[in-house]
Amino acid sequence: MIALGSNVASTTLSSGGLVKAAFSAVENDSVRLVSASRLYATPCVPEGAGPDYVNAVAVVETDLSAEALLARLHEIEKEFERRREGRWASRTLDLDLLDHGGHVAPNLETWQQWHDLPFEQQKTLFPDCMILPHPRIQDRAFVLVPLVEIAPDWRHPVLRRSARELLAELTEDQLAGIRAI
């Protein structure tokens, strides 16, 4: 499962165009797009860090390892002019691996540490390994809203709650400003 987002146009495409093009770019001999959400206009998180986003979620099937799939996603980001200039900086394209077959990586203890990381530390610390499932799925309306559209019964591998249940736990403030486009 992949989250897609953009809040800066490229030289040729708008943010919405970039996300739509990324759906196609993800597919290859080893990755099949199973379903894709609509595009959503979403406020930038954290607030004030840049322009608002266009976000979506896709479910894929693949025979690639999680590491190989993530490497492929990073290649696609580069193809779409992504520059990594800082944590939560504006970007032409952001592709996050949310879940890979329900695997917890590298282990539950490390996942829990990143899940529990205080917000101020999230701004400056970067993991030195892949963390799965993504430790912030449950906190991000811009992920959960499109995820519930295409996979409402997906169950978080650690929290053991469905996407629908996780979305229901968010506040009105967290959901404010998210709309289908």
mmCIF file of C-alpha atoms in Angstrom:
data_model
loop_
_atom_site.group_PDB
_atom_site.id
_atom_site.type_symbol
_atom_site.label_atom_id
_atom_site.label_comp_id
_atom_site.label_asym_id
_atom_site.label_seq_id
_atom_site.Cartn_x
_atom_site.Cartn_y
_atom_site.Cartn_z
ATOM 1 C CA MET A 1 0.000 0.000 0.000
ATOM 2 C CA ILE A 2 1.381 3.351 -1.064
ATOM 3 C CA ALA A 3 0.537 6.947 -0.175
ATOM 4 C CA LEU A 4 1.052 9.505 -2.933
ATOM 5 C CA GLY A 5 1.287 13.244 -2.460
ATOM 6 C CA SER A 6 2.431 16.466 -4.088
ATOM 7 C CA ASN A 7 2.369 20.119 -3.121
ATOM 8 C CA VAL A 8 4.672 21.619 -5.752
ATOM 9 C CA ALA A 9 4.202 21.501 -9.512
ATOM 10 C CA SER A 10 6.989 20.150 -11.696
ATOM 11 C CA THR A 11 8.195 21.854 -14.836
ATOM 12 C CA THR A 12 5.430 20.105 -16.794
ATOM 13 C CA LEU A 13 2.687 18.941 -14.397
ATOM 14 C CA SER A 14 0.485 20.341 -11.639
ATOM 15 C CA SER A 15 0.425 18.575 -8.265
ATOM 16 C CA GLY A 16 -2.724 16.706 -9.305
ATOM 17 C CA GLY A 17 -1.131 15.763 -12.617
ATOM 18 C CA LEU A 18 1.960 14.485 -10.817
ATOM 19 C CA VAL A 19 -0.073 12.206 -8.547
ATOM 20 C CA LYS A 20 -2.090 10.893 -11.500
ATOM 21 C CA ALA A 21 1.097 10.243 -13.476
ATOM 22 C CA ALA A 22 2.649 8.496 -10.473
ATOM 23 C CA PHE A 23 -0.200 5.941 -10.461
ATOM 24 C CA SER A 24 0.953 4.860 -13.922
ATOM 25 C CA ALA A 25 4.661 5.109 -13.113
ATOM 26 C CA VAL A 26 4.319 2.726 -10.162
ATOM 27 C CA GLU A 27 3.127 -0.099 -12.419
ATOM 28 C CA ASN A 28 5.735 -2.266 -14.112
ATOM 29 C CA ASP A 29 6.489 -5.963 -14.587
ATOM 30 C CA SER A 30 6.812 -6.423 -10.819
ATOM 31 C CA VAL A 31 4.129 -4.070 -9.498
ATOM 32 C CA ARG A 32 0.414 -4.132 -10.342
ATOM 33 C CA LEU A 33 -1.945 -1.349 -9.336
ATOM 34 C CA VAL A 34 -4.956 -3.041 -7.700
ATOM 35 C CA SER A 35 -6.927 0.055 -6.729
ATOM 36 C CA ALA A 36 -6.417 3.782 -6.436
ATOM 37 C CA SER A 37 -8.338 6.389 -4.515
ATOM 38 C CA ARG A 38 -9.598 9.652 -5.893
ATOM 39 C CA LEU A 39 -7.358 12.660 -5.441
ATOM 40 C CA TYR A 40 -7.856 14.740 -2.314
ATOM 41 C CA ALA A 41 -6.954 18.333 -1.549
ATOM 42 C CA THR A 42 -5.422 18.290 1.935
ATOM 43 C CA PRO A 43 -3.891 20.900 4.229
ATOM 44 C CA CYS A 44 -0.112 20.818 4.570
ATOM 45 C CA VAL A 45 1.128 18.925 7.647
ATOM 46 C CA PRO A 46 2.614 20.316 9.743
ATOM 47 C CA GLU A 47 0.557 23.467 9.300
ATOM 48 C CA GLY A 48 2.482 26.285 7.662
ATOM 49 C CA ALA A 49 5.273 24.046 6.314
ATOM 50 C CA GLY A 50 4.307 24.748 2.699
ATOM 51 C CA PRO A 51 1.488 24.789 0.160
ATOM 52 C CA ASP A 52 -1.432 22.426 0.566
ATOM 53 C CA TYR A 53 -1.225 18.955 -0.955
ATOM 54 C CA VAL A 54 -2.915 16.675 -3.405
ATOM 55 C CA ASN A 55 -2.954 13.197 -1.813
ATOM 56 C CA ALA A 56 -4.106 9.705 -2.748
ATOM 57 C CA VAL A 57 -3.562 6.080 -1.737
ATOM 58 C CA ALA A 58 -2.984 3.032 -3.926
ATOM 59 C CA VAL A 59 -3.111 -0.665 -3.205
ATOM 60 C CA VAL A 60 -0.547 -2.645 -5.198
ATOM 61 C CA GLU A 61 0.432 -6.261 -5.628
ATOM 62 C CA THR A 62 4.108 -7.014 -6.068
ATOM 63 C CA ASP A 63 6.686 -9.739 -5.937
ATOM 64 C CA LEU A 64 9.295 -7.166 -4.872
ATOM 65 C CA SER A 65 10.621 -7.108 -1.333
ATOM 66 C CA ALA A 66 9.645 -4.086 0.737
ATOM 67 C CA GLU A 67 13.172 -2.711 0.325
ATOM 68 C CA ALA A 68 13.095 -3.126 -3.463
ATOM 69 C CA LEU A 69 9.632 -1.563 -3.700
ATOM 70 C CA LEU A 70 10.733 1.413 -1.605
ATOM 71 C CA ALA A 71 13.818 1.819 -3.808
ATOM 72 C CA ARG A 72 11.512 1.799 -6.866
ATOM 73 C CA LEU A 73 9.314 4.475 -5.254
ATOM 74 C CA HIS A 74 12.376 6.650 -4.612
ATOM 75 C CA GLU A 75 13.418 6.251 -8.275
ATOM 76 C CA ILE A 76 9.973 7.423 -9.364
ATOM 77 C CA GLU A 77 10.190 10.442 -7.057
ATOM 78 C CA LYS A 78 13.493 11.418 -8.723
ATOM 79 C CA GLU A 79 11.958 10.968 -12.180
ATOM 80 C CA PHE A 80 9.299 13.481 -11.125
ATOM 81 C CA GLU A 81 11.872 16.064 -9.972
ATOM 82 C CA ARG A 82 11.706 15.323 -6.226
ATOM 83 C CA ARG A 83 14.434 17.021 -4.215
ATOM 84 C CA ARG A 84 15.021 15.986 -0.602
ATOM 85 C CA GLU A 85 15.739 19.367 0.975
ATOM 86 C CA GLY A 86 14.576 18.723 4.516
ATOM 87 C CA ARG A 87 12.058 16.978 6.698
ATOM 88 C CA TRP A 88 8.513 17.759 5.532
ATOM 89 C CA ALA A 89 9.774 20.169 2.870
ATOM 90 C CA SER A 90 7.570 20.916 -0.120
ATOM 91 C CA ARG A 91 7.908 18.336 -2.883
ATOM 92 C CA THR A 92 6.823 17.544 -6.391
ATOM 93 C CA LEU A 93 6.109 13.946 -5.434
ATOM 94 C CA ASP A 94 6.150 11.954 -2.225
ATOM 95 C CA LEU A 95 5.616 8.193 -2.364
ATOM 96 C CA ASP A 96 5.429 6.475 1.017
ATOM 97 C CA LEU A 97 5.303 2.735 1.524
ATOM 98 C CA LEU A 98 2.557 2.355 4.118
ATOM 99 C CA ASP A 99 2.285 -1.419 4.394
ATOM 100 C CA HIS A 100 3.849 -4.411 2.691
ATOM 101 C CA GLY A 101 1.775 -7.523 3.242
ATOM 102 C CA GLY A 102 1.196 -6.836 6.919
ATOM 103 C CA HIS A 103 4.893 -7.170 7.774
ATOM 104 C CA VAL A 104 6.339 -5.356 10.761
ATOM 105 C CA ALA A 105 9.870 -4.175 10.017
ATOM 106 C CA PRO A 106 12.498 -4.217 11.189
ATOM 107 C CA ASN A 107 10.794 -5.444 14.375
ATOM 108 C CA LEU A 108 7.984 -4.532 16.761
ATOM 109 C CA GLU A 109 10.259 -2.786 19.263
ATOM 110 C CA THR A 110 11.720 -0.434 16.639
ATOM 111 C CA TRP A 111 8.283 0.202 15.142
ATOM 112 C CA GLN A 112 6.964 1.107 18.613
ATOM 113 C CA GLN A 113 9.844 3.534 19.232
ATOM 114 C CA TRP A 114 9.085 5.433 16.012
ATOM 115 C CA HIS A 115 5.338 5.276 16.620
ATOM 116 C CA ASP A 116 5.806 6.805 20.087
ATOM 117 C CA LEU A 117 8.306 9.479 19.005
ATOM 118 C CA PRO A 118 7.231 12.944 20.241
ATOM 119 C CA PHE A 119 6.235 15.390 17.491
ATOM 120 C CA GLU A 120 9.210 17.698 18.073
ATOM 121 C CA GLN A 121 11.609 14.781 17.571
ATOM 122 C CA GLN A 122 9.735 13.666 14.437
ATOM 123 C CA LYS A 123 10.822 16.963 12.848
ATOM 124 C CA THR A 124 14.534 16.220 13.175
ATOM 125 C CA LEU A 125 15.106 12.470 13.494
ATOM 126 C CA PHE A 126 15.247 10.078 10.551
ATOM 127 C CA PRO A 127 15.198 6.287 10.898
ATOM 128 C CA ASP A 128 18.262 4.484 9.603
ATOM 129 C CA CYS A 129 16.122 1.602 8.382
ATOM 130 C CA MET A 130 12.720 1.048 6.838
ATOM 131 C CA ILE A 131 9.870 1.114 9.366
ATOM 132 C CA LEU A 132 6.726 -0.852 8.474
ATOM 133 C CA PRO A 133 3.894 -0.304 8.732
ATOM 134 C CA HIS A 134 4.452 3.425 8.377
ATOM 135 C CA PRO A 135 4.430 4.616 12.009
ATOM 136 C CA ARG A 136 2.090 7.578 11.344
ATOM 137 C CA ILE A 137 -0.756 6.008 9.349
ATOM 138 C CA GLN A 138 -3.149 6.265 12.286
ATOM 139 C CA ASP A 139 -2.392 9.988 12.770
ATOM 140 C CA ARG A 140 -2.788 11.182 9.196
ATOM 141 C CA ALA A 141 -6.186 12.066 7.850
ATOM 142 C CA PHE A 142 -4.596 12.693 4.430
ATOM 143 C CA VAL A 143 -3.762 8.973 4.358
ATOM 144 C CA LEU A 144 -6.792 7.524 6.123
ATOM 145 C CA VAL A 145 -9.479 9.362 4.112
ATOM 146 C CA PRO A 146 -8.318 7.997 0.730
ATOM 147 C CA LEU A 147 -7.420 4.644 2.294
ATOM 148 C CA VAL A 148 -10.945 4.181 3.650
ATOM 149 C CA GLU A 149 -12.292 4.935 0.172
ATOM 150 C CA ILE A 150 -10.492 1.930 -1.365
ATOM 151 C CA ALA A 151 -9.706 -0.400 1.560
ATOM 152 C CA PRO A 152 -11.914 0.394 4.565
ATOM 153 C CA ASP A 153 -11.371 -3.045 6.089
ATOM 154 C CA TRP A 154 -7.555 -3.003 5.844
ATOM 155 C CA ARG A 155 -6.240 -3.856 9.302
ATOM 156 C CA HIS A 156 -3.214 -2.184 10.812
ATOM 157 C CA PRO A 157 -0.683 -4.976 11.444
ATOM 158 C CA VAL A 158 0.240 -3.672 14.910
ATOM 159 C CA LEU A 159 -2.738 -1.669 16.163
ATOM 160 C CA ARG A 160 -5.179 -4.348 14.896
ATOM 161 C CA ARG A 161 -7.813 -1.769 13.940
ATOM 162 C CA SER A 162 -9.320 -1.276 10.503
ATOM 163 C CA ALA A 163 -8.714 1.800 8.395
ATOM 164 C CA ARG A 164 -12.345 2.746 9.036
ATOM 165 C CA GLU A 165 -11.844 2.473 12.816
ATOM 166 C CA LEU A 166 -8.626 4.507 12.696
ATOM 167 C CA LEU A 167 -10.339 7.231 10.672
ATOM 168 C CA ALA A 168 -13.238 7.353 13.147
ATOM 169 C CA GLU A 169 -10.725 8.061 15.937
ATOM 170 C CA LEU A 170 -9.532 11.307 14.322
ATOM 171 C CA THR A 171 -10.892 14.647 15.465
ATOM 172 C CA GLU A 172 -12.866 17.130 13.367
ATOM 173 C CA ASP A 173 -9.814 19.410 13.432
ATOM 174 C CA GLN A 174 -7.651 16.648 11.938
ATOM 175 C CA LEU A 175 -10.218 16.094 9.164
ATOM 176 C CA ALA A 176 -10.799 19.789 8.445
ATOM 177 C CA GLY A 177 -9.994 20.910 4.933
ATOM 178 C CA ILE A 178 -9.796 17.474 3.297
ATOM 179 C CA ARG A 179 -11.956 17.237 0.200
ATOM 180 C CA ALA A 180 -12.142 15.073 -2.883
ATOM 181 C CA ILE A 181 -11.136 16.814 -6.116
#
